[in-house]
Amino acid sequence: MTPEEKTKIEERIVDVLKTVYDPEIPVDIWNLGMIYKIDVKDDASVDVDMTFTAPSCPAADFILEDVRTKIESVDGVKSVVVNLVFEPIWDQSMMSEEARVELGFD
């Protein structure tokens, strides 16, 4: 897989991640800064590192499954591994400007 193909797949993954929401927060997980890494490999498998705004997120299972399912639906992706990480700990500085405005932080 060429670097250009990987980049296009990653861009499509970001697009679908912008459709994943924590049911308690009206901003998608991408703009919240909950996605730490997207690694598209030569064999078309994808590793994603993500976190939650709080370790005890009641919607964790739902969000993880939504992320996995939506990334698997992206053309060119063969498999997905979603790793839940808590390093670094998520904080509000990780949000996009758009998310801060939407949530009233700016």
PDB file of N, CA and C in Angstrom:
ATOM      1  N   MET A   1       0.853  -1.182   0.000  1.00  0.00           N
ATOM      2  CA  MET A   1       0.000   0.000   0.000  1.00  0.00           C
ATOM      3  C   MET A   1       0.893   1.238   0.000  1.00  0.00           C
ATOM      4  N   THR A   2       0.595   2.164  -0.885  1.00  0.00           N
ATOM      5  CA  THR A   2       1.415   3.374  -0.993  1.00  0.00           C
ATOM      6  C   THR A   2       1.096   4.345   0.147  1.00  0.00           C
ATOM      7  N   PRO A   3       2.017   5.263   0.419  1.00  0.00           N
ATOM      8  CA  PRO A   3       1.731   6.291   1.439  1.00  0.00           C
ATOM      9  C   PRO A   3       0.486   7.107   1.095  1.00  0.00           C
ATOM     10  N   GLU A   4       0.257   7.357  -0.192  1.00  0.00           N
ATOM     11  CA  GLU A   4      -0.916   8.118  -0.603  1.00  0.00           C
ATOM     12  C   GLU A   4      -2.203   7.355  -0.295  1.00  0.00           C
ATOM     13  N   GLU A   5      -2.196   6.041  -0.546  1.00  0.00           N
ATOM     14  CA  GLU A   5      -3.364   5.216  -0.239  1.00  0.00           C
ATOM     15  C   GLU A   5      -3.649   5.211   1.263  1.00  0.00           C
ATOM     16  N   LYS A   6      -2.585   5.106   2.053  1.00  0.00           N
ATOM     17  CA  LYS A   6      -2.738   5.127   3.515  1.00  0.00           C
ATOM     18  C   LYS A   6      -3.340   6.451   3.968  1.00  0.00           C
ATOM     19  N   THR A   7      -2.853   7.541   3.390  1.00  0.00           N
ATOM     20  CA  THR A   7      -3.359   8.868   3.755  1.00  0.00           C
ATOM     21  C   THR A   7      -4.834   8.997   3.414  1.00  0.00           C
ATOM     22  N   LYS A   8      -5.236   8.500   2.249  1.00  0.00           N
ATOM     23  CA  LYS A   8      -6.649   8.583   1.860  1.00  0.00           C
ATOM     24  C   LYS A   8      -7.528   7.758   2.795  1.00  0.00           C
ATOM     25  N   ILE A   9      -7.066   6.580   3.171  1.00  0.00           N
ATOM     26  CA  ILE A   9      -7.829   5.754   4.110  1.00  0.00           C
ATOM     27  C   ILE A   9      -7.923   6.460   5.459  1.00  0.00           C
ATOM     28  N   GLU A  10      -6.810   7.029   5.913  1.00  0.00           N
ATOM     29  CA  GLU A  10      -6.823   7.746   7.196  1.00  0.00           C
ATOM     30  C   GLU A  10      -7.794   8.920   7.156  1.00  0.00           C
ATOM     31  N   GLU A  11      -7.834   9.644   6.050  1.00  0.00           N
ATOM     32  CA  GLU A  11      -8.772  10.767   5.922  1.00  0.00           C
ATOM     33  C   GLU A  11     -10.219  10.279   6.002  1.00  0.00           C
ATOM     34  N   ARG A  12     -10.508   9.141   5.372  1.00  0.00           N
ATOM     35  CA  ARG A  12     -11.871   8.589   5.429  1.00  0.00           C
ATOM     36  C   ARG A  12     -12.202   8.114   6.850  1.00  0.00           C
ATOM     37  N   ILE A  13     -11.192   7.584   7.537  1.00  0.00           N
ATOM     38  CA  ILE A  13     -11.401   7.165   8.929  1.00  0.00           C
ATOM     39  C   ILE A  13     -11.741   8.372   9.789  1.00  0.00           C
ATOM     40  N   VAL A  14     -11.012   9.464   9.614  1.00  0.00           N
ATOM     41  CA  VAL A  14     -11.306  10.683  10.376  1.00  0.00           C
ATOM     42  C   VAL A  14     -12.729  11.148  10.090  1.00  0.00           C
ATOM     43  N   ASP A  15     -13.136  11.084   8.830  1.00  0.00           N
ATOM     44  CA  ASP A  15     -14.511  11.487   8.475  1.00  0.00           C
ATOM     45  C   ASP A  15     -15.546  10.658   9.237  1.00  0.00           C
ATOM     46  N   VAL A  16     -15.344   9.332   9.313  1.00  0.00           N
ATOM     47  CA  VAL A  16     -16.334   8.514  10.028  1.00  0.00           C
ATOM     48  C   VAL A  16     -16.244   8.714  11.534  1.00  0.00           C
ATOM     49  N   LEU A  17     -15.039   9.005  12.048  1.00  0.00           N
ATOM     50  CA  LEU A  17     -14.918   9.259  13.490  1.00  0.00           C
ATOM     51  C   LEU A  17     -15.657  10.531  13.889  1.00  0.00           C
ATOM     52  N   LYS A  18     -15.822  11.441  12.956  1.00  0.00           N
ATOM     53  CA  LYS A  18     -16.575  12.667  13.228  1.00  0.00           C
ATOM     54  C   LYS A  18     -18.075  12.405  13.326  1.00  0.00           C
ATOM     55  N   THR A  19     -18.495  11.152  13.119  1.00  0.00           N
ATOM     56  CA  THR A  19     -19.905  10.785  13.277  1.00  0.00           C
ATOM     57  C   THR A  19     -20.132   9.984  14.560  1.00  0.00           C
ATOM     58  N   VAL A  20     -19.086   9.822  15.370  1.00  0.00           N
ATOM     59  CA  VAL A  20     -19.199   9.071  16.624  1.00  0.00           C
ATOM     60  C   VAL A  20     -19.293  10.062  17.775  1.00  0.00           C
ATOM     61  N   TYR A  21     -20.334   9.898  18.585  1.00  0.00           N
ATOM     62  CA  TYR A  21     -20.576  10.815  19.694  1.00  0.00           C
ATOM     63  C   TYR A  21     -20.698  10.061  21.005  1.00  0.00           C
ATOM     64  N   ASP A  22     -20.213  10.685  22.067  1.00  0.00           N
ATOM     65  CA  ASP A  22     -20.553  10.257  23.421  1.00  0.00           C
ATOM     66  C   ASP A  22     -21.986  10.751  23.616  1.00  0.00           C
ATOM     67  N   PRO A  23     -22.929   9.879  24.000  1.00  0.00           N
ATOM     68  CA  PRO A  23     -24.327  10.312  24.124  1.00  0.00           C
ATOM     69  C   PRO A  23     -24.549  11.492  25.079  1.00  0.00           C
ATOM     70  N   GLU A  24     -23.586  11.741  25.958  1.00  0.00           N
ATOM     71  CA  GLU A  24     -23.745  12.825  26.930  1.00  0.00           C
ATOM     72  C   GLU A  24     -23.121  14.141  26.484  1.00  0.00           C
ATOM     73  N   ILE A  25     -22.389  14.122  25.353  1.00  0.00           N
ATOM     74  CA  ILE A  25     -21.670  15.319  24.906  1.00  0.00           C
ATOM     75  C   ILE A  25     -22.025  15.581  23.443  1.00  0.00           C
ATOM     76  N   PRO A  26     -22.456  16.801  23.099  1.00  0.00           N
ATOM     77  CA  PRO A  26     -22.906  17.076  21.733  1.00  0.00           C
ATOM     78  C   PRO A  26     -21.779  17.389  20.740  1.00  0.00           C
ATOM     79  N   VAL A  27     -20.593  16.807  20.956  1.00  0.00           N
ATOM     80  CA  VAL A  27     -19.455  17.012  20.060  1.00  0.00           C
ATOM     81  C   VAL A  27     -18.871  15.634  19.753  1.00  0.00           C
ATOM     82  N   ASP A  28     -18.441  15.437  18.498  1.00  0.00           N
ATOM     83  CA  ASP A  28     -17.903  14.134  18.111  1.00  0.00           C
ATOM     84  C   ASP A  28     -16.561  13.845  18.797  1.00  0.00           C
ATOM     85  N   ILE A  29     -16.203  12.552  18.844  1.00  0.00           N
ATOM     86  CA  ILE A  29     -14.994  12.142  19.570  1.00  0.00           C
ATOM     87  C   ILE A  29     -13.717  12.644  18.919  1.00  0.00           C
ATOM     88  N   TRP A  30     -13.729  12.880  17.599  1.00  0.00           N
ATOM     89  CA  TRP A  30     -12.541  13.407  16.933  1.00  0.00           C
ATOM     90  C   TRP A  30     -12.261  14.830  17.433  1.00  0.00           C
ATOM     91  N   ASN A  31     -13.280  15.686  17.414  1.00  0.00           N
ATOM     92  CA  ASN A  31     -13.091  17.070  17.848  1.00  0.00           C
ATOM     93  C   ASN A  31     -12.907  17.191  19.352  1.00  0.00           C
ATOM     94  N   LEU A  32     -13.360  16.196  20.098  1.00  0.00           N
ATOM     95  CA  LEU A  32     -13.091  16.183  21.541  1.00  0.00           C
ATOM     96  C   LEU A  32     -11.641  15.825  21.836  1.00  0.00           C
ATOM     97  N   GLY A  33     -10.930  15.311  20.844  1.00  0.00           N
ATOM     98  CA  GLY A  33      -9.523  14.942  21.049  1.00  0.00           C
ATOM     99  C   GLY A  33      -9.359  13.579  21.691  1.00  0.00           C
ATOM    100  N   MET A  34     -10.349  12.717  21.541  1.00  0.00           N
ATOM    101  CA  MET A  34     -10.298  11.396  22.170  1.00  0.00           C
ATOM    102  C   MET A  34      -9.541  10.365  21.340  1.00  0.00           C
ATOM    103  N   ILE A  35      -9.211  10.692  20.087  1.00  0.00           N
ATOM    104  CA  ILE A  35      -8.439   9.783  19.242  1.00  0.00           C
ATOM    105  C   ILE A  35      -6.979  10.218  19.300  1.00  0.00           C
ATOM    106  N   TYR A  36      -6.135   9.330  19.804  1.00  0.00           N
ATOM    107  CA  TYR A  36      -4.716   9.644  19.956  1.00  0.00           C
ATOM    108  C   TYR A  36      -3.880   9.175  18.771  1.00  0.00           C
ATOM    109  N   LYS A  37      -4.277   8.075  18.133  1.00  0.00           N
ATOM    110  CA  LYS A  37      -3.460   7.547  17.044  1.00  0.00           C
ATOM    111  C   LYS A  37      -4.330   6.747  16.081  1.00  0.00           C
ATOM    112  N   ILE A  38      -4.048   6.918  14.783  1.00  0.00           N
ATOM    113  CA  ILE A  38      -4.614   6.075  13.731  1.00  0.00           C
ATOM    114  C   ILE A  38      -3.429   5.557  12.929  1.00  0.00           C
ATOM    115  N   ASP A  39      -3.252   4.240  12.927  1.00  0.00           N
ATOM    116  CA  ASP A  39      -2.129   3.630  12.220  1.00  0.00           C
ATOM    117  C   ASP A  39      -2.665   2.682  11.159  1.00  0.00           C
ATOM    118  N   VAL A  40      -2.591   3.111   9.891  1.00  0.00           N
ATOM    119  CA  VAL A  40      -3.004   2.275   8.764  1.00  0.00           C
ATOM    120  C   VAL A  40      -1.772   1.508   8.314  1.00  0.00           C
ATOM    121  N   LYS A  41      -1.851   0.190   8.366  1.00  0.00           N
ATOM    122  CA  LYS A  41      -0.702  -0.656   8.040  1.00  0.00           C
ATOM    123  C   LYS A  41      -0.769  -1.124   6.589  1.00  0.00           C
ATOM    124  N   ASP A  42       0.354  -1.636   6.109  1.00  0.00           N
ATOM    125  CA  ASP A  42       0.447  -2.079   4.717  1.00  0.00           C
ATOM    126  C   ASP A  42      -0.557  -3.169   4.362  1.00  0.00           C
ATOM    127  N   ASP A  43      -0.954  -3.979   5.344  1.00  0.00           N
ATOM    128  CA  ASP A  43      -1.911  -5.060   5.071  1.00  0.00           C
ATOM    129  C   ASP A  43      -3.363  -4.602   5.193  1.00  0.00           C
ATOM    130  N   ALA A  44      -3.577  -3.294   5.289  1.00  0.00           N
ATOM    131  CA  ALA A  44      -4.904  -2.671   5.385  1.00  0.00           C
ATOM    132  C   ALA A  44      -5.570  -2.876   6.739  1.00  0.00           C
ATOM    133  N   SER A  45      -4.801  -3.325   7.728  1.00  0.00           N
ATOM    134  CA  SER A  45      -5.333  -3.353   9.092  1.00  0.00           C
ATOM    135  C   SER A  45      -5.093  -1.977   9.711  1.00  0.00           C
ATOM    136  N   VAL A  46      -5.910  -1.656  10.698  1.00  0.00           N
ATOM    137  CA  VAL A  46      -5.833  -0.337  11.329  1.00  0.00           C
ATOM    138  C   VAL A  46      -5.784  -0.511  12.840  1.00  0.00           C
ATOM    139  N   ASP A  47      -4.836   0.169  13.468  1.00  0.00           N
ATOM    140  CA  ASP A  47      -4.776   0.246  14.925  1.00  0.00           C
ATOM    141  C   ASP A  47      -5.146   1.666  15.324  1.00  0.00           C
ATOM    142  N   VAL A  48      -6.031   1.773  16.298  1.00  0.00           N
ATOM    143  CA  VAL A  48      -6.466   3.077  16.786  1.00  0.00           C
ATOM    144  C   VAL A  48      -6.256   3.106  18.298  1.00  0.00           C
ATOM    145  N   ASP A  49      -5.641   4.176  18.780  1.00  0.00           N
ATOM    146  CA  ASP A  49      -5.558   4.427  20.215  1.00  0.00           C
ATOM    147  C   ASP A  49      -6.530   5.534  20.523  1.00  0.00           C
ATOM    148  N   MET A  50      -7.394   5.289  21.496  1.00  0.00           N
ATOM    149  CA  MET A  50      -8.364   6.311  21.889  1.00  0.00           C
ATOM    150  C   MET A  50      -8.535   6.287  23.404  1.00  0.00           C
ATOM    151  N   THR A  51      -9.153   7.336  23.896  1.00  0.00           N
ATOM    152  CA  THR A  51      -9.409   7.455  25.321  1.00  0.00           C
ATOM    153  C   THR A  51     -10.834   7.941  25.528  1.00  0.00           C
ATOM    154  N   PHE A  52     -11.186   8.160  26.765  1.00  0.00           N
ATOM    155  CA  PHE A  52     -12.477   8.742  27.113  1.00  0.00           C
ATOM    156  C   PHE A  52     -12.241   9.993  27.946  1.00  0.00           C
ATOM    157  N   THR A  53     -13.252  10.839  28.011  1.00  0.00           N
ATOM    158  CA  THR A  53     -13.123  12.058  28.804  1.00  0.00           C
ATOM    159  C   THR A  53     -13.053  11.735  30.293  1.00  0.00           C
ATOM    160  N   ALA A  54     -13.560  10.553  30.663  1.00  0.00           N
ATOM    161  CA  ALA A  54     -13.480  10.076  32.048  1.00  0.00           C
ATOM    162  C   ALA A  54     -13.324   8.553  32.016  1.00  0.00           C
ATOM    163  N   PRO A  55     -12.445   7.988  32.843  1.00  0.00           N
ATOM    164  CA  PRO A  55     -12.229   6.539  32.824  1.00  0.00           C
ATOM    165  C   PRO A  55     -13.493   5.717  33.089  1.00  0.00           C
ATOM    166  N   SER A  56     -14.439   6.279  33.799  1.00  0.00           N
ATOM    167  CA  SER A  56     -15.656   5.534  34.138  1.00  0.00           C
ATOM    168  C   SER A  56     -16.825   5.900  33.235  1.00  0.00           C
ATOM    169  N   CYS A  57     -16.541   6.197  31.977  1.00  0.00           N
ATOM    170  CA  CYS A  57     -17.571   6.597  31.014  1.00  0.00           C
ATOM    171  C   CYS A  57     -18.643   5.509  30.917  1.00  0.00           C
ATOM    172  N   PRO A  58     -19.907   5.856  31.218  1.00  0.00           N
ATOM    173  CA  PRO A  58     -20.967   4.846  31.173  1.00  0.00           C
ATOM    174  C   PRO A  58     -21.287   4.344  29.760  1.00  0.00           C
ATOM    175  N   ALA A  59     -20.902   5.099  28.748  1.00  0.00           N
ATOM    176  CA  ALA A  59     -21.187   4.706  27.363  1.00  0.00           C
ATOM    177  C   ALA A  59     -19.969   4.080  26.682  1.00  0.00           C
ATOM    178  N   ALA A  60     -18.978   3.684  27.447  1.00  0.00           N
ATOM    179  CA  ALA A  60     -17.714   3.187  26.886  1.00  0.00           C
ATOM    180  C   ALA A  60     -17.907   2.057  25.879  1.00  0.00           C
ATOM    181  N   ASP A  61     -18.643   1.037  26.246  1.00  0.00           N
ATOM    182  CA  ASP A  61     -18.825  -0.108  25.348  1.00  0.00           C
ATOM    183  C   ASP A  61     -19.502   0.306  24.051  1.00  0.00           C
ATOM    184  N   PHE A  62     -20.525   1.141  24.142  1.00  0.00           N
ATOM    185  CA  PHE A  62     -21.242   1.622  22.971  1.00  0.00           C
ATOM    186  C   PHE A  62     -20.304   2.408  22.049  1.00  0.00           C
ATOM    187  N   ILE A  63     -19.514   3.308  22.625  1.00  0.00           N
ATOM    188  CA  ILE A  63     -18.621   4.150  21.827  1.00  0.00           C
ATOM    189  C   ILE A  63     -17.541   3.296  21.160  1.00  0.00           C
ATOM    190  N   LEU A  64     -16.929   2.391  21.901  1.00  0.00           N
ATOM    191  CA  LEU A  64     -15.885   1.530  21.332  1.00  0.00           C
ATOM    192  C   LEU A  64     -16.423   0.705  20.160  1.00  0.00           C
ATOM    193  N   GLU A  65     -17.600   0.150  20.320  1.00  0.00           N
ATOM    194  CA  GLU A  65     -18.201  -0.649  19.247  1.00  0.00           C
ATOM    195  C   GLU A  65     -18.545   0.225  18.046  1.00  0.00           C
ATOM    196  N   ASP A  66     -19.033   1.438  18.288  1.00  0.00           N
ATOM    197  CA  ASP A  66     -19.347   2.366  17.207  1.00  0.00           C
ATOM    198  C   ASP A  66     -18.084   2.720  16.429  1.00  0.00           C
ATOM    199  N   VAL A  67     -16.992   2.993  17.134  1.00  0.00           N
ATOM    200  CA  VAL A  67     -15.715   3.308  16.490  1.00  0.00           C
ATOM    201  C   VAL A  67     -15.262   2.133  15.628  1.00  0.00           C
ATOM    202  N   ARG A  68     -15.243   0.941  16.196  1.00  0.00           N
ATOM    203  CA  ARG A  68     -14.773  -0.238  15.478  1.00  0.00           C
ATOM    204  C   ARG A  68     -15.630  -0.499  14.232  1.00  0.00           C
ATOM    205  N   THR A  69     -16.938  -0.479  14.394  1.00  0.00           N
ATOM    206  CA  THR A  69     -17.854  -0.752  13.289  1.00  0.00           C
ATOM    207  C   THR A  69     -17.714   0.270  12.172  1.00  0.00           C
ATOM    208  N   LYS A  70     -17.635   1.531  12.530  1.00  0.00           N
ATOM    209  CA  LYS A  70     -17.556   2.579  11.507  1.00  0.00           C
ATOM    210  C   LYS A  70     -16.221   2.542  10.764  1.00  0.00           C
ATOM    211  N   ILE A  71     -15.126   2.262  11.474  1.00  0.00           N
ATOM    212  CA  ILE A  71     -13.836   2.171  10.782  1.00  0.00           C
ATOM    213  C   ILE A  71     -13.810   0.946   9.872  1.00  0.00           C
ATOM    214  N   GLU A  72     -14.389  -0.169  10.313  1.00  0.00           N
ATOM    215  CA  GLU A  72     -14.451  -1.370   9.472  1.00  0.00           C
ATOM    216  C   GLU A  72     -15.238  -1.120   8.187  1.00  0.00           C
ATOM    217  N   SER A  73     -16.157  -0.160   8.205  1.00  0.00           N
ATOM    218  CA  SER A  73     -16.969   0.125   7.024  1.00  0.00           C
ATOM    219  C   SER A  73     -16.231   0.973   5.984  1.00  0.00           C
ATOM    220  N   VAL A  74     -15.069   1.495   6.329  1.00  0.00           N
ATOM    221  CA  VAL A  74     -14.308   2.347   5.416  1.00  0.00           C
ATOM    222  C   VAL A  74     -13.694   1.488   4.308  1.00  0.00           C
ATOM    223  N   ASP A  75     -13.876   1.918   3.059  1.00  0.00           N
ATOM    224  CA  ASP A  75     -13.285   1.210   1.917  1.00  0.00           C
ATOM    225  C   ASP A  75     -11.775   1.099   2.097  1.00  0.00           C
ATOM    226  N   GLY A  76     -11.260  -0.114   1.904  1.00  0.00           N
ATOM    227  CA  GLY A  76      -9.824  -0.333   1.994  1.00  0.00           C
ATOM    228  C   GLY A  76      -9.362  -0.856   3.339  1.00  0.00           C
ATOM    229  N   VAL A  77     -10.228  -0.832   4.348  1.00  0.00           N
ATOM    230  CA  VAL A  77      -9.866  -1.316   5.681  1.00  0.00           C
ATOM    231  C   VAL A  77     -10.268  -2.781   5.796  1.00  0.00           C
ATOM    232  N   LYS A  78      -9.311  -3.623   6.207  1.00  0.00           N
ATOM    233  CA  LYS A  78      -9.602  -5.052   6.341  1.00  0.00           C
ATOM    234  C   LYS A  78      -9.932  -5.448   7.774  1.00  0.00           C
ATOM    235  N   SER A  79      -9.255  -4.831   8.738  1.00  0.00           N
ATOM    236  CA  SER A  79      -9.526  -5.149  10.147  1.00  0.00           C
ATOM    237  C   SER A  79      -9.152  -3.956  11.011  1.00  0.00           C
ATOM    238  N   VAL A  80      -9.721  -3.941  12.217  1.00  0.00           N
ATOM    239  CA  VAL A  80      -9.508  -2.810  13.128  1.00  0.00           C
ATOM    240  C   VAL A  80      -9.257  -3.338  14.536  1.00  0.00           C
ATOM    241  N   VAL A  81      -8.266  -2.749  15.189  1.00  0.00           N
ATOM    242  CA  VAL A  81      -8.051  -2.982  16.608  1.00  0.00           C
ATOM    243  C   VAL A  81      -8.136  -1.615  17.280  1.00  0.00           C
ATOM    244  N   VAL A  82      -9.078  -1.495  18.221  1.00  0.00           N
ATOM    245  CA  VAL A  82      -9.238  -0.239  18.966  1.00  0.00           C
ATOM    246  C   VAL A  82      -8.649  -0.465  20.356  1.00  0.00           C
ATOM    247  N   ASN A  83      -7.615   0.292  20.670  1.00  0.00           N
ATOM    248  CA  ASN A  83      -6.954   0.206  21.968  1.00  0.00           C
ATOM    249  C   ASN A  83      -7.434   1.344  22.848  1.00  0.00           C
ATOM    250  N   LEU A  84      -7.931   1.014  24.007  1.00  0.00           N
ATOM    251  CA  LEU A  84      -8.354   2.029  24.967  1.00  0.00           C
ATOM    252  C   LEU A  84      -7.161   2.358  25.841  1.00  0.00           C
ATOM    253  N   VAL A  85      -6.758   3.627  25.827  1.00  0.00           N
ATOM    254  CA  VAL A  85      -5.581   4.066  26.587  1.00  0.00           C
ATOM    255  C   VAL A  85      -5.951   5.246  27.478  1.00  0.00           C
ATOM    256  N   PHE A  86      -5.225   5.398  28.548  1.00  0.00           N
ATOM    257  CA  PHE A  86      -5.457   6.529  29.448  1.00  0.00           C
ATOM    258  C   PHE A  86      -4.169   7.313  29.700  1.00  0.00           C
ATOM    259  N   GLU A  87      -3.211   7.163  28.806  1.00  0.00           N
ATOM    260  CA  GLU A  87      -1.965   7.921  28.854  1.00  0.00           C
ATOM    261  C   GLU A  87      -1.782   8.573  27.502  1.00  0.00           C
ATOM    262  N   PRO A  88      -1.690   9.841  27.359  1.00  0.00           N
ATOM    263  CA  PRO A  88      -1.877  10.805  28.437  1.00  0.00           C
ATOM    264  C   PRO A  88      -3.356  10.903  28.829  1.00  0.00           C
ATOM    265  N   ILE A  89      -3.572  11.371  30.018  1.00  0.00           N
ATOM    266  CA  ILE A  89      -4.938  11.566  30.503  1.00  0.00           C
ATOM    267  C   ILE A  89      -5.585  12.682  29.691  1.00  0.00           C
ATOM    268  N   TRP A  90      -6.813  12.435  29.236  1.00  0.00           N
ATOM    269  CA  TRP A  90      -7.522  13.429  28.440  1.00  0.00           C
ATOM    270  C   TRP A  90      -7.812  14.665  29.289  1.00  0.00           C
ATOM    271  N   ASP A  91      -7.681  15.832  28.676  1.00  0.00           N
ATOM    272  CA  ASP A  91      -8.136  17.072  29.317  1.00  0.00           C
ATOM    273  C   ASP A  91      -8.673  18.008  28.239  1.00  0.00           C
ATOM    274  N   GLN A  92      -9.284  19.084  28.661  1.00  0.00           N
ATOM    275  CA  GLN A  92      -9.990  19.990  27.748  1.00  0.00           C
ATOM    276  C   GLN A  92      -9.075  20.627  26.705  1.00  0.00           C
ATOM    277  N   SER A  93      -7.778  20.694  26.971  1.00  0.00           N
ATOM    278  CA  SER A  93      -6.860  21.297  26.005  1.00  0.00           C
ATOM    279  C   SER A  93      -6.743  20.456  24.731  1.00  0.00           C
ATOM    280  N   MET A  94      -7.203  19.215  24.765  1.00  0.00           N
ATOM    281  CA  MET A  94      -7.121  18.328  23.600  1.00  0.00           C
ATOM    282  C   MET A  94      -8.259  18.552  22.606  1.00  0.00           C
ATOM    283  N   MET A  95      -9.245  19.321  23.010  1.00  0.00           N
ATOM    284  CA  MET A  95     -10.381  19.584  22.132  1.00  0.00           C
ATOM    285  C   MET A  95     -10.003  20.558  21.019  1.00  0.00           C
ATOM    286  N   SER A  96     -10.662  20.399  19.875  1.00  0.00           N
ATOM    287  CA  SER A  96     -10.476  21.353  18.779  1.00  0.00           C
ATOM    288  C   SER A  96     -11.114  22.679  19.184  1.00  0.00           C
ATOM    289  N   GLU A  97     -10.758  23.725  18.458  1.00  0.00           N
ATOM    290  CA  GLU A  97     -11.360  25.043  18.692  1.00  0.00           C
ATOM    291  C   GLU A  97     -12.879  24.952  18.518  1.00  0.00           C
ATOM    292  N   GLU A  98     -13.310  24.219  17.501  1.00  0.00           N
ATOM    293  CA  GLU A  98     -14.733  24.036  17.224  1.00  0.00           C
ATOM    294  C   GLU A  98     -15.458  23.406  18.441  1.00  0.00           C
ATOM    295  N   ALA A  99     -14.834  22.404  19.031  1.00  0.00           N
ATOM    296  CA  ALA A  99     -15.444  21.731  20.198  1.00  0.00           C
ATOM    297  C   ALA A  99     -15.507  22.672  21.390  1.00  0.00           C
ATOM    298  N   ARG A 100     -14.447  23.460  21.610  1.00  0.00           N
ATOM    299  CA  ARG A 100     -14.441  24.386  22.748  1.00  0.00           C
ATOM    300  C   ARG A 100     -15.550  25.429  22.598  1.00  0.00           C
ATOM    301  N   VAL A 101     -15.734  25.917  21.391  1.00  0.00           N
ATOM    302  CA  VAL A 101     -16.791  26.901  21.127  1.00  0.00           C
ATOM    303  C   VAL A 101     -18.165  26.246  21.351  1.00  0.00           C
ATOM    304  N   GLU A 102     -18.357  25.054  20.786  1.00  0.00           N
ATOM    305  CA  GLU A 102     -19.634  24.348  20.900  1.00  0.00           C
ATOM    306  C   GLU A 102     -20.016  24.093  22.354  1.00  0.00           C
ATOM    307  N   LEU A 103     -19.014  23.790  23.174  1.00  0.00           N
ATOM    308  CA  LEU A 103     -19.276  23.471  24.578  1.00  0.00           C
ATOM    309  C   LEU A 103     -19.184  24.690  25.499  1.00  0.00           C
ATOM    310  N   GLY A 104     -18.916  25.864  24.912  1.00  0.00           N
ATOM    311  CA  GLY A 104     -18.893  27.088  25.696  1.00  0.00           C
ATOM    312  C   GLY A 104     -17.627  27.325  26.492  1.00  0.00           C
ATOM    313  N   PHE A 105     -16.508  26.736  26.065  1.00  0.00           N
ATOM    314  CA  PHE A 105     -15.243  26.928  26.773  1.00  0.00           C
ATOM    315  C   PHE A 105     -14.475  28.143  26.263  1.00  0.00           C
ATOM    316  N   ASP A 106     -14.830  28.657  25.099  1.00  0.00           N
ATOM    317  CA  ASP A 106     -14.147  29.844  24.552  1.00  0.00           C
ATOM    318  C   ASP A 106     -15.116  30.968  24.356  1.00  0.00           C
TER     319      ASP A 106
END
